[in-house]
């Protein structure tokens, strides 16, 4: 399929989602494009109003969004660590640039900067701890002062920012107030045995060493999310990233050394990498090369890390890959440059022919980005990764007891299996997309969703600390983005979230919760996609969108 055809299908894909969920809006009030950040990315959102038919169906629903019995079965905690060496040119997240404070130079100015960072970090961690204490107090009040009933967590996620820039003592202090075994006031507890809580930490290459990884493993961290973005030094520099290609392979080598268990090269090292497509200067050929290197490197070639030559094929492939398309956001350096370029073009009084040429170039670039997405989906599937969500790919386990038919059956199955039995999906991501997912969140700019209430915290450091330290919760609530989800808004959000995943929307669940009218409305909205073969209704009554060309 040529790129132009694919771009047209993407339009029909989106039209299917619009038909099912109602009107898409580009607002920041109730966005549902949740990354692994415990905060809502203000890119794609759905209005709280459904199409007339769906709204009518949900308005008559009597089922509750959640029940007391299942309230704590699917709960995560997001912890935002905002520190970054510098702000990347495409970044609009809530961060605090701190420079390279780990520099070993004994210069007086660097020492003063380090002391300033540690003072700020102490204030910030104290605010995070205060939030955790407030969660414990609220829980205690709801349980009639019984604070022994802790909330079990399926996932803890340290996101940012760059959490690997935080002092180990700060991470230790936070975890003590989250779920410390010797802390009777901690509001949460970890799952044990076969369903151990997944504790993830985002890290950037070049911001940690072996000793730091060993310390984090001792604290219970069992999954690393590595911000690779690209293996090309020129592209990394262009994006404003501070690491380089050699840092990436050194980071993966160190992660494998600490978290690799018995040393087998078979996806036992639980780490994820982030990649960005659509970057200015990224060609289709370079993108194909990027995916090759991401899934085990170029066979029989060597790479020099900062310490030693390294055989790429000797590194374990990532158990999870997230692929994001470059978005030019207002307020970023890329956004500023784009605005200035448009203003300069307008000021120069360009002719109509020049405008048409610019439009053609823009459309060509969009189709190239669409092709990169399609290529990544096909390539990673061929490399034994499950494309389980729009931007997320999870490696399948190699089970020596399975024959070829078993493996093919598992790959092609759209039924959700017990977590971890087929592929290494991110547990934290799964909470965001699941029907009953709830996530607590603490830290700068973090967004929580608990008991149908969406709360977004202030994005500036001083504002956040002042917000936390206020004693009156009602005063707090008036200064943040608070949303109580109605049945209507919950239904629209869950439909759009479920359609982002390979597991799709369970129409039997929908009927149980909202009645047959809602099912009829959804199927009617999906009519275009079903006719074009972009969506499908499976034999087990699941509505889902189909992967490009597959």
Coordinates of C-alpha atoms in Angstrom, one line a residue:
X1 CA 0.0 0.0 0.0
X2 CA 1.4 3.4 -1.0
X3 CA 1.8 6.1 1.6
X4 CA -1.0 8.3 0.2
X5 CA -3.4 5.4 0.5
X6 CA -2.3 4.8 4.1
X7 CA -2.8 8.5 4.9
X8 CA -6.4 8.2 3.6
X9 CA -7.0 5.1 5.7
X10 CA -5.8 7.0 8.8
X11 CA -8.5 9.6 8.1
X12 CA -11.1 6.9 7.9
X13 CA -9.6 5.4 11.1
X14 CA -10.1 8.7 12.9
X15 CA -13.6 9.1 11.4
X16 CA -14.5 5.7 12.9
X17 CA -13.4 6.9 16.3
X18 CA -15.3 10.1 15.9
X19 CA -18.4 8.2 14.8
X20 CA -18.2 6.0 17.9
X21 CA -17.3 8.6 20.6
X22 CA -18.7 11.8 19.4
X23 CA -16.9 15.1 18.6
X24 CA -13.2 15.2 19.0
X25 CA -11.9 18.4 20.6
X26 CA -8.4 19.8 21.0
X27 CA -8.7 21.1 24.6
X28 CA -6.6 20.6 27.7
X29 CA -9.5 20.2 30.1
X30 CA -10.2 16.5 29.8
X31 CA -7.5 15.0 27.5
X32 CA -7.3 11.2 27.4
X33 CA -4.1 10.6 25.5
X34 CA -2.3 9.3 28.6
X35 CA 1.3 8.4 28.4
X36 CA 3.3 6.7 31.1
X37 CA 3.5 10.0 32.8
X38 CA 0.6 10.0 35.2
X39 CA -0.5 13.2 33.4
X40 CA -2.7 13.8 30.4
X41 CA -0.9 14.7 27.2
X42 CA -2.8 17.7 25.8
X43 CA -2.8 16.4 22.2
X44 CA -5.9 14.3 21.5
X45 CA -9.0 14.6 23.7
X46 CA -12.6 13.7 23.5
X47 CA -15.4 16.1 24.6
X48 CA -17.6 15.0 27.5
X49 CA -20.6 15.1 25.2
X50 CA -21.2 12.0 23.0
X51 CA -23.0 11.8 19.8
X52 CA -26.8 12.2 20.4
X53 CA -27.6 8.5 20.2
X54 CA -24.8 7.5 22.5
X55 CA -25.5 10.3 25.0
X56 CA -29.2 9.2 25.0
X57 CA -28.1 5.6 25.7
X58 CA -25.7 6.5 28.5
X59 CA -28.1 8.9 30.1
X60 CA -30.5 6.1 30.9
X61 CA -27.8 3.9 32.3
X62 CA -28.1 2.9 36.0
X63 CA -24.8 0.9 36.3
X64 CA -22.1 2.5 38.4
X65 CA -18.7 3.2 36.8
X66 CA -17.0 1.1 39.6
X67 CA -18.0 -0.8 42.6
X68 CA -16.6 -1.0 46.1
X69 CA -15.6 -4.6 45.5
X70 CA -13.4 -3.9 42.5
X71 CA -12.1 -0.5 43.5
X72 CA -8.6 -1.6 44.5
X73 CA -8.0 -4.4 42.0
X74 CA -6.3 -2.2 39.3
X75 CA -4.5 0.6 41.0
X76 CA -1.2 2.3 40.1
X77 CA 0.9 5.2 41.5
X78 CA 2.7 7.8 39.4
X79 CA 5.5 9.8 41.0
X80 CA 6.8 12.8 39.0
X81 CA 10.5 13.6 39.2
X82 CA 10.8 16.9 37.2
X83 CA 14.6 17.2 36.9
X84 CA 16.3 17.4 33.5
X85 CA 19.8 18.5 32.4
X86 CA 18.1 20.9 29.9
X87 CA 14.8 21.2 28.1
X88 CA 14.7 19.3 24.8
X89 CA 13.6 21.4 21.8
X90 CA 10.3 19.5 21.5
X91 CA 9.4 19.1 25.2
X92 CA 6.3 20.8 26.8
X93 CA 6.2 18.6 30.0
X94 CA 6.4 20.0 33.5
X95 CA 10.2 19.9 34.2
X96 CA 12.9 21.8 36.0
X97 CA 16.2 22.1 34.1
X98 CA 19.1 21.7 36.5
X99 CA 22.2 21.4 34.3
X100 CA 24.8 18.7 34.7
X101 CA 24.8 18.8 38.5
X102 CA 26.6 15.5 38.7
X103 CA 29.8 16.9 37.2
X104 CA 32.8 15.8 39.2
X105 CA 34.7 19.1 38.6
X106 CA 35.5 20.7 42.0
X107 CA 34.9 24.2 40.7
X108 CA 33.4 26.4 43.4
X109 CA 30.5 27.5 41.1
X110 CA 29.6 23.8 40.4
X111 CA 29.7 23.0 44.1
X112 CA 27.3 25.9 44.9
X113 CA 25.0 24.8 42.1
X114 CA 25.0 21.3 43.5
X115 CA 24.1 22.6 47.0
X116 CA 21.3 24.7 45.4
X117 CA 19.9 21.6 43.7
X118 CA 20.0 19.5 46.9
X119 CA 18.1 22.3 48.7
X120 CA 15.5 22.4 46.0
X121 CA 15.3 18.6 45.9
X122 CA 14.7 18.4 49.7
X123 CA 11.8 20.9 49.4
X124 CA 10.4 19.0 46.5
X125 CA 10.6 15.6 48.0
X126 CA 9.1 17.0 51.3
X127 CA 6.1 18.2 49.2
X128 CA 5.7 14.8 47.6
X129 CA 5.9 13.1 51.0
X130 CA 3.3 15.5 52.3
X131 CA 1.0 14.5 49.4
X132 CA 1.5 10.8 50.3
X133 CA 0.7 11.5 53.9
X134 CA -2.5 13.3 52.8
X135 CA -3.5 10.2 50.8
X136 CA -3.0 8.1 53.9
X137 CA -5.0 10.5 56.0
X138 CA -7.9 10.5 53.5
X139 CA -7.8 6.7 53.3
X140 CA -7.9 6.5 57.1
X141 CA -10.9 8.9 57.3
X142 CA -12.8 6.8 54.8
X143 CA -12.0 3.6 56.7
X144 CA -13.2 5.0 60.0
X145 CA -9.7 5.6 61.3
X146 CA -8.5 2.1 60.4
X147 CA -5.1 2.8 58.7
X148 CA -4.1 -0.8 58.6
X149 CA -6.0 -1.5 55.4
X150 CA -3.5 -0.5 52.7
X151 CA -4.1 -0.1 49.0
X152 CA -2.3 -2.8 46.9
X153 CA -0.5 -1.4 43.9
X154 CA -0.1 -3.1 40.6
X155 CA 2.4 -0.5 39.5
X156 CA 4.6 2.3 40.7
X157 CA 6.0 4.5 38.0
X158 CA 8.7 7.2 38.5
X159 CA 8.4 9.5 35.5
X160 CA 9.6 12.9 34.5
X161 CA 11.6 14.7 33.8
X162 CA 14.6 12.4 34.3
X163 CA 14.2 10.5 37.5
X164 CA 17.7 9.1 37.2
X165 CA 19.0 12.6 38.1
X166 CA 17.3 12.4 41.5
X167 CA 19.6 11.4 44.5
X168 CA 19.2 7.8 45.6
X169 CA 18.3 9.0 49.1
X170 CA 15.4 10.9 47.7
X171 CA 14.0 7.9 45.9
X172 CA 14.4 5.8 49.1
X173 CA 12.6 8.5 51.1
X174 CA 9.7 8.6 48.7
X175 CA 9.3 4.8 48.6
X176 CA 9.4 4.6 52.4
X177 CA 6.3 6.9 52.5
X178 CA 4.7 5.0 49.7
X179 CA 4.9 1.4 51.0
X180 CA 7.7 1.0 53.5
X181 CA 7.3 -2.2 55.4
X182 CA 8.3 -0.6 58.6
X183 CA 6.1 2.5 58.0
X184 CA 2.6 1.7 59.5
X185 CA 1.3 5.0 58.1
X186 CA 2.2 4.2 54.5
X187 CA -1.0 4.2 52.4
X188 CA 0.0 1.5 49.9
X189 CA 1.4 -2.0 49.8
X190 CA 3.1 -4.1 47.1
X191 CA 1.7 -7.2 45.5
X192 CA 3.7 -10.3 46.2
X193 CA 4.6 -13.7 44.8
X194 CA 3.6 -14.3 41.1
X195 CA 2.0 -10.9 40.7
X196 CA 4.8 -8.8 42.0
X197 CA 4.3 -5.0 41.7
X198 CA 6.0 -3.6 38.7
X199 CA 8.2 -0.6 39.8
X200 CA 9.4 1.4 36.8
X201 CA 11.8 4.3 36.5
X202 CA 12.4 6.5 33.5
X203 CA 16.1 7.1 32.9
X204 CA 18.2 8.9 30.2
X205 CA 21.4 7.4 28.8
X206 CA 24.4 9.2 30.4
X207 CA 22.7 10.0 33.7
X208 CA 23.5 6.9 35.7
X209 CA 26.1 4.3 36.3
X210 CA 26.4 0.7 37.6
X211 CA 26.4 1.8 41.3
X212 CA 23.2 3.8 40.9
X213 CA 21.5 0.9 39.1
X214 CA 22.5 -1.5 41.9
X215 CA 21.1 0.9 44.5
X216 CA 17.9 1.2 42.6
X217 CA 17.5 -2.6 42.3
X218 CA 18.0 -2.8 46.1
X219 CA 15.1 -0.4 46.5
X220 CA 12.9 -2.6 44.5
X221 CA 13.0 -1.0 41.0
X222 CA 12.5 -3.9 38.6
X223 CA 11.8 -2.1 35.2
X224 CA 13.7 0.6 33.4
X225 CA 12.3 2.9 30.7
X226 CA 15.2 4.3 28.7
X227 CA 14.7 7.6 26.8
X228 CA 16.7 6.6 23.7
X229 CA 14.7 8.6 21.1
X230 CA 17.4 8.0 18.4
X231 CA 20.7 6.3 17.8
X232 CA 21.9 9.1 15.5
X233 CA 24.1 11.7 17.1
X234 CA 23.1 14.4 14.6
X235 CA 19.4 13.8 15.2
X236 CA 19.9 13.7 19.0
X237 CA 21.8 17.0 18.9
X238 CA 19.1 18.5 16.7
X239 CA 16.4 17.5 19.2
X240 CA 18.3 19.0 22.1
X241 CA 19.1 15.7 23.8
X242 CA 22.2 15.6 26.0
X243 CA 23.2 12.0 25.4
X244 CA 24.8 10.4 22.3
X245 CA 24.8 7.1 20.6
X246 CA 27.7 5.6 22.7
X247 CA 25.8 6.6 25.9
X248 CA 22.8 4.5 24.7
X249 CA 24.7 1.3 24.3
X250 CA 26.6 1.8 27.5
X251 CA 23.3 2.3 29.4
X252 CA 21.8 -0.9 27.9
X253 CA 25.0 -2.8 28.8
X254 CA 24.9 -1.5 32.4
X255 CA 21.1 -2.3 32.7
X256 CA 21.8 -5.8 31.4
X257 CA 24.6 -6.3 33.9
X258 CA 22.4 -5.3 36.9
X259 CA 19.0 -6.6 35.9
X260 CA 19.9 -9.4 33.6
X261 CA 19.5 -12.3 36.1
X262 CA 21.2 -15.4 34.6
X263 CA 22.6 -13.5 31.7
X264 CA 20.5 -15.2 29.0
X265 CA 19.7 -13.0 26.0
X266 CA 16.0 -13.8 25.8
X267 CA 14.1 -10.8 27.0
X268 CA 14.6 -11.5 30.7
X269 CA 16.0 -8.0 31.1
X270 CA 12.9 -5.9 31.8
X271 CA 13.6 -2.6 30.1
X272 CA 11.8 -0.4 27.6
X273 CA 13.1 2.2 25.2
X274 CA 11.4 5.2 23.7
X275 CA 11.9 6.2 20.0
X276 CA 10.6 9.2 18.1
X277 CA 9.6 9.2 14.5
X278 CA 8.9 12.2 12.3
X279 CA 12.0 14.1 13.5
X280 CA 13.3 16.8 11.1
X281 CA 16.1 15.2 9.2
X282 CA 15.0 11.6 9.8
X283 CA 14.8 9.7 6.5
X284 CA 12.9 6.5 5.9
X285 CA 16.2 4.7 5.5
X286 CA 17.5 6.0 8.8
X287 CA 14.2 5.1 10.5
X288 CA 14.5 1.5 9.2
X289 CA 18.0 1.4 10.6
X290 CA 16.8 2.8 13.9
X291 CA 14.3 0.0 14.3
X292 CA 17.0 -2.6 13.4
X293 CA 19.3 -1.3 16.1
X294 CA 16.5 -1.1 18.6
X295 CA 15.6 -4.8 18.3
X296 CA 19.1 -6.1 18.8
X297 CA 21.4 -4.0 16.7
X298 CA 23.1 -4.8 13.4
X299 CA 24.3 -8.4 13.4
X300 CA 28.0 -9.0 13.8
X301 CA 28.9 -5.3 14.0
X302 CA 30.6 -3.6 16.9
X303 CA 30.0 -0.4 18.7
X304 CA 32.4 1.6 20.9
X305 CA 30.8 2.5 24.2
X306 CA 32.6 5.0 26.4
X307 CA 34.3 2.1 28.2
X308 CA 34.9 -0.7 25.6
X309 CA 34.0 -2.1 22.2
X310 CA 30.7 -3.8 22.4
X311 CA 29.0 -6.4 20.1
X312 CA 25.5 -5.0 19.6
X313 CA 24.1 -8.5 19.1
X314 CA 25.4 -9.4 22.6
X315 CA 22.9 -6.9 24.2
X316 CA 19.5 -8.2 25.2
X317 CA 16.7 -6.6 23.1
X318 CA 14.2 -4.4 24.9
X319 CA 11.2 -6.1 26.4
X320 CA 9.1 -3.1 25.4
X321 CA 9.3 -0.3 22.8
X322 CA 7.3 2.9 22.7
X323 CA 7.2 4.7 19.4
X324 CA 6.0 8.3 19.3
X325 CA 5.6 10.7 16.4
X326 CA 7.2 14.1 16.8
X327 CA 4.6 16.7 17.8
X328 CA 5.5 20.4 17.4
X329 CA 3.9 22.0 20.5
X330 CA 3.4 25.7 21.3
X331 CA 5.8 26.9 23.9
X332 CA 8.6 24.6 22.8
X333 CA 11.7 25.8 20.9
X334 CA 10.5 23.8 17.9
X335 CA 7.2 25.5 18.2
X336 CA 8.8 28.9 18.4
X337 CA 10.9 28.3 15.3
X338 CA 7.8 27.0 13.4
X339 CA 5.9 30.2 14.3
X340 CA 8.8 32.4 13.3
X341 CA 9.2 30.6 10.0
X342 CA 5.5 31.1 9.2
X343 CA 5.6 34.8 10.2
X344 CA 8.7 35.3 8.0
X345 CA 7.1 33.7 5.0
X346 CA 3.9 35.8 5.4
X347 CA 6.0 39.0 5.8
X348 CA 8.0 38.2 2.6
X349 CA 4.8 38.2 0.5
X350 CA 5.2 34.8 -1.1
X351 CA 3.3 34.1 -4.3
X352 CA 0.5 31.6 -4.6
X353 CA 2.8 29.1 -6.3
X354 CA 5.1 29.2 -3.4
X355 CA 2.2 28.6 -1.0
X356 CA 1.2 25.6 -3.0
X357 CA 4.7 24.2 -2.9
X358 CA 4.8 24.6 0.9
X359 CA 1.5 22.8 1.2
X360 CA 2.8 20.0 -1.0
X361 CA 5.9 19.7 1.1
X362 CA 3.8 19.6 4.3
X363 CA 1.5 16.9 2.9
X364 CA 4.5 14.9 1.7
X365 CA 6.0 15.1 5.2
X366 CA 2.8 14.0 6.8
X367 CA 2.6 11.0 4.5
X368 CA 6.2 10.2 5.3
X369 CA 5.4 10.2 9.0
X370 CA 2.4 8.0 8.4
X371 CA 4.6 5.5 6.5
X372 CA 7.1 5.5 9.3
X373 CA 4.3 4.5 11.7
X374 CA 3.1 1.8 9.3
X375 CA 6.6 0.5 8.8
X376 CA 7.3 0.4 12.6
X377 CA 4.1 -1.6 13.2
X378 CA 5.0 -4.2 10.5
X379 CA 8.6 -4.4 11.4
X380 CA 8.2 -4.8 15.1
X381 CA 5.4 -7.4 14.6
X382 CA 7.9 -9.4 12.5
X383 CA 10.4 -9.1 15.3
X384 CA 8.0 -10.8 17.7
X385 CA 6.5 -7.7 19.4
X386 CA 2.8 -7.3 20.2
X387 CA 1.4 -4.0 19.0
X388 CA -0.9 -3.7 22.0
X389 CA -1.6 0.0 21.9
X390 CA -1.2 2.8 19.4
X391 CA 2.3 3.7 20.5
X392 CA 3.3 0.6 22.5
X393 CA 5.0 -2.7 21.5
X394 CA 5.6 -5.5 24.0
X395 CA 8.0 -8.5 23.4
X396 CA 6.5 -11.9 23.4
X397 CA 8.0 -14.5 25.8
X398 CA 9.8 -17.4 24.1
X399 CA 8.2 -20.5 25.5
X400 CA 10.1 -23.6 24.6
X401 CA 7.1 -25.7 25.2
X402 CA 5.1 -24.1 22.5
X403 CA 5.1 -25.4 19.0
X404 CA 4.8 -23.1 16.0
X405 CA 1.0 -23.2 15.9
X406 CA 0.8 -22.2 19.5
X407 CA 3.1 -19.2 19.0
X408 CA 1.1 -18.1 15.9
X409 CA -2.1 -18.5 17.8
X410 CA -0.9 -16.4 20.7
X411 CA 0.4 -13.7 18.4
X412 CA -2.9 -13.4 16.5
X413 CA -5.1 -13.6 19.6
X414 CA -6.8 -10.4 20.6
X415 CA -8.1 -11.8 23.8
X416 CA -6.4 -10.4 26.9
X417 CA -4.3 -13.0 28.6
X418 CA -3.1 -13.0 32.2
X419 CA -0.6 -10.2 32.5
X420 CA 2.9 -11.3 31.5
X421 CA 1.9 -14.7 30.2
X422 CA 2.2 -13.7 26.5
X423 CA 4.0 -10.3 26.2
X424 CA 5.7 -7.8 28.4
X425 CA 3.1 -5.1 28.4
X426 CA 3.7 -2.2 30.6
X427 CA 1.5 -2.7 33.7
X428 CA 1.3 1.0 34.3
X429 CA 0.1 1.6 30.7
X430 CA -2.5 -1.1 31.1
X431 CA -4.0 0.7 34.1
X432 CA -4.5 3.8 32.0
X433 CA -6.3 1.9 29.2
X434 CA -8.3 -0.6 31.4
X435 CA -12.0 -0.3 32.2
X436 CA -11.5 -0.1 36.0
X437 CA -8.0 1.5 36.1
X438 CA -7.3 4.1 38.8
X439 CA -4.1 5.8 39.4
X440 CA -2.9 8.0 42.3
X441 CA -0.3 10.6 41.3
X442 CA 2.1 12.9 43.2
X443 CA 4.5 15.6 42.1
X444 CA 4.7 18.5 39.8
X445 CA 2.1 18.5 37.0
X446 CA 1.0 15.0 37.8
X447 CA -2.6 14.0 37.2
X448 CA -4.5 11.4 39.3
X449 CA -7.7 9.6 38.5
X450 CA -9.3 8.1 41.7
X451 CA -12.9 7.4 42.3
X452 CA -14.0 9.1 39.1
X453 CA -12.2 12.3 40.0
X454 CA -9.4 13.7 37.7
X455 CA -7.0 16.1 39.5
X456 CA -4.1 17.8 37.7
X457 CA -1.5 19.4 39.9
X458 CA 0.3 22.8 39.3
X459 CA 3.1 22.7 36.7
X460 CA 5.5 25.2 38.3
X461 CA 7.7 24.3 41.2
X462 CA 6.7 27.1 43.6
X463 CA 3.0 26.8 42.7
X464 CA 3.1 23.1 43.4
X465 CA 4.9 23.3 46.7
X466 CA 2.5 26.1 47.9
X467 CA -0.5 24.0 46.7
X468 CA 0.7 21.0 48.7
X469 CA 1.4 22.9 51.9
X470 CA -2.0 24.6 52.1
X471 CA -4.0 23.1 54.9
X472 CA -7.4 23.6 53.5
X473 CA -8.2 20.9 50.9
X474 CA -11.1 22.9 49.5
X475 CA -8.6 25.8 48.8
X476 CA -6.3 23.3 47.1
X477 CA -9.1 22.0 44.9
X478 CA -9.9 25.4 43.6
X479 CA -6.4 26.0 42.3
X480 CA -6.0 22.9 40.2
X481 CA -7.8 21.2 37.2
X482 CA -10.5 19.1 38.9
X483 CA -13.0 17.1 36.9
X484 CA -15.7 14.8 38.2
X485 CA -16.4 12.2 35.6
X486 CA -20.1 11.6 34.8
X487 CA -21.4 8.4 33.2
X488 CA -21.4 10.3 29.8
X489 CA -17.8 11.5 30.0
X490 CA -16.6 8.1 31.4
X491 CA -18.3 6.3 28.5
X492 CA -16.7 8.5 25.9
X493 CA -13.3 8.3 27.5
X494 CA -13.4 4.5 27.9
X495 CA -14.5 4.0 24.3
X496 CA -11.6 6.1 22.9
X497 CA -9.1 4.6 25.3
X498 CA -10.1 1.0 24.5
X499 CA -10.1 1.7 20.7
X500 CA -6.4 2.6 21.1
X501 CA -5.6 -0.9 22.2
X502 CA -5.5 -4.3 20.5
X503 CA -7.9 -5.7 23.1
X504 CA -10.6 -3.3 21.9
X505 CA -14.0 -2.5 23.4
X506 CA -15.9 -5.4 25.0
X507 CA -19.4 -4.8 23.8
X508 CA -20.7 -7.4 26.4
X509 CA -19.2 -5.2 29.1
X510 CA -20.7 -2.1 27.5
X511 CA -24.2 -3.7 27.5
X512 CA -23.9 -4.8 31.1
X513 CA -22.8 -1.3 32.2
X514 CA -24.8 1.0 30.0
X515 CA -27.5 -1.1 28.3
X516 CA -28.1 -2.3 24.7
X517 CA -28.9 1.2 23.5
X518 CA -25.2 2.1 24.1
X519 CA -24.1 -0.9 22.1
X520 CA -26.4 -0.1 19.2
X521 CA -25.2 3.5 19.2
X522 CA -21.5 2.5 19.2
X523 CA -21.9 0.0 16.4
X524 CA -23.8 2.6 14.4
X525 CA -21.0 5.0 14.9
X526 CA -18.4 2.4 13.8
X527 CA -20.3 1.6 10.6
X528 CA -17.9 3.3 8.3
X529 CA -14.9 1.6 9.8
X530 CA -16.6 -1.8 9.7
X531 CA -17.5 -1.4 6.1
X532 CA -14.0 -0.4 5.1
X533 CA -12.4 -3.2 7.1
X534 CA -10.6 -0.7 9.4
X535 CA -12.6 -1.9 12.4
X536 CA -13.8 -5.3 13.2
X537 CA -16.3 -7.0 15.5
X538 CA -14.9 -10.3 16.7
X539 CA -16.7 -13.5 17.4
X540 CA -16.3 -12.8 21.2
X541 CA -18.1 -9.5 20.8
X542 CA -15.1 -7.2 20.8
X543 CA -15.0 -4.0 18.7
X544 CA -11.5 -2.9 17.8
X545 CA -9.6 -1.0 15.2
X546 CA -7.2 -3.0 13.0
X547 CA -3.5 -2.4 12.8
X548 CA -2.3 -0.8 9.5
X549 CA -2.1 -3.5 6.9
X550 CA -2.9 -6.2 9.3

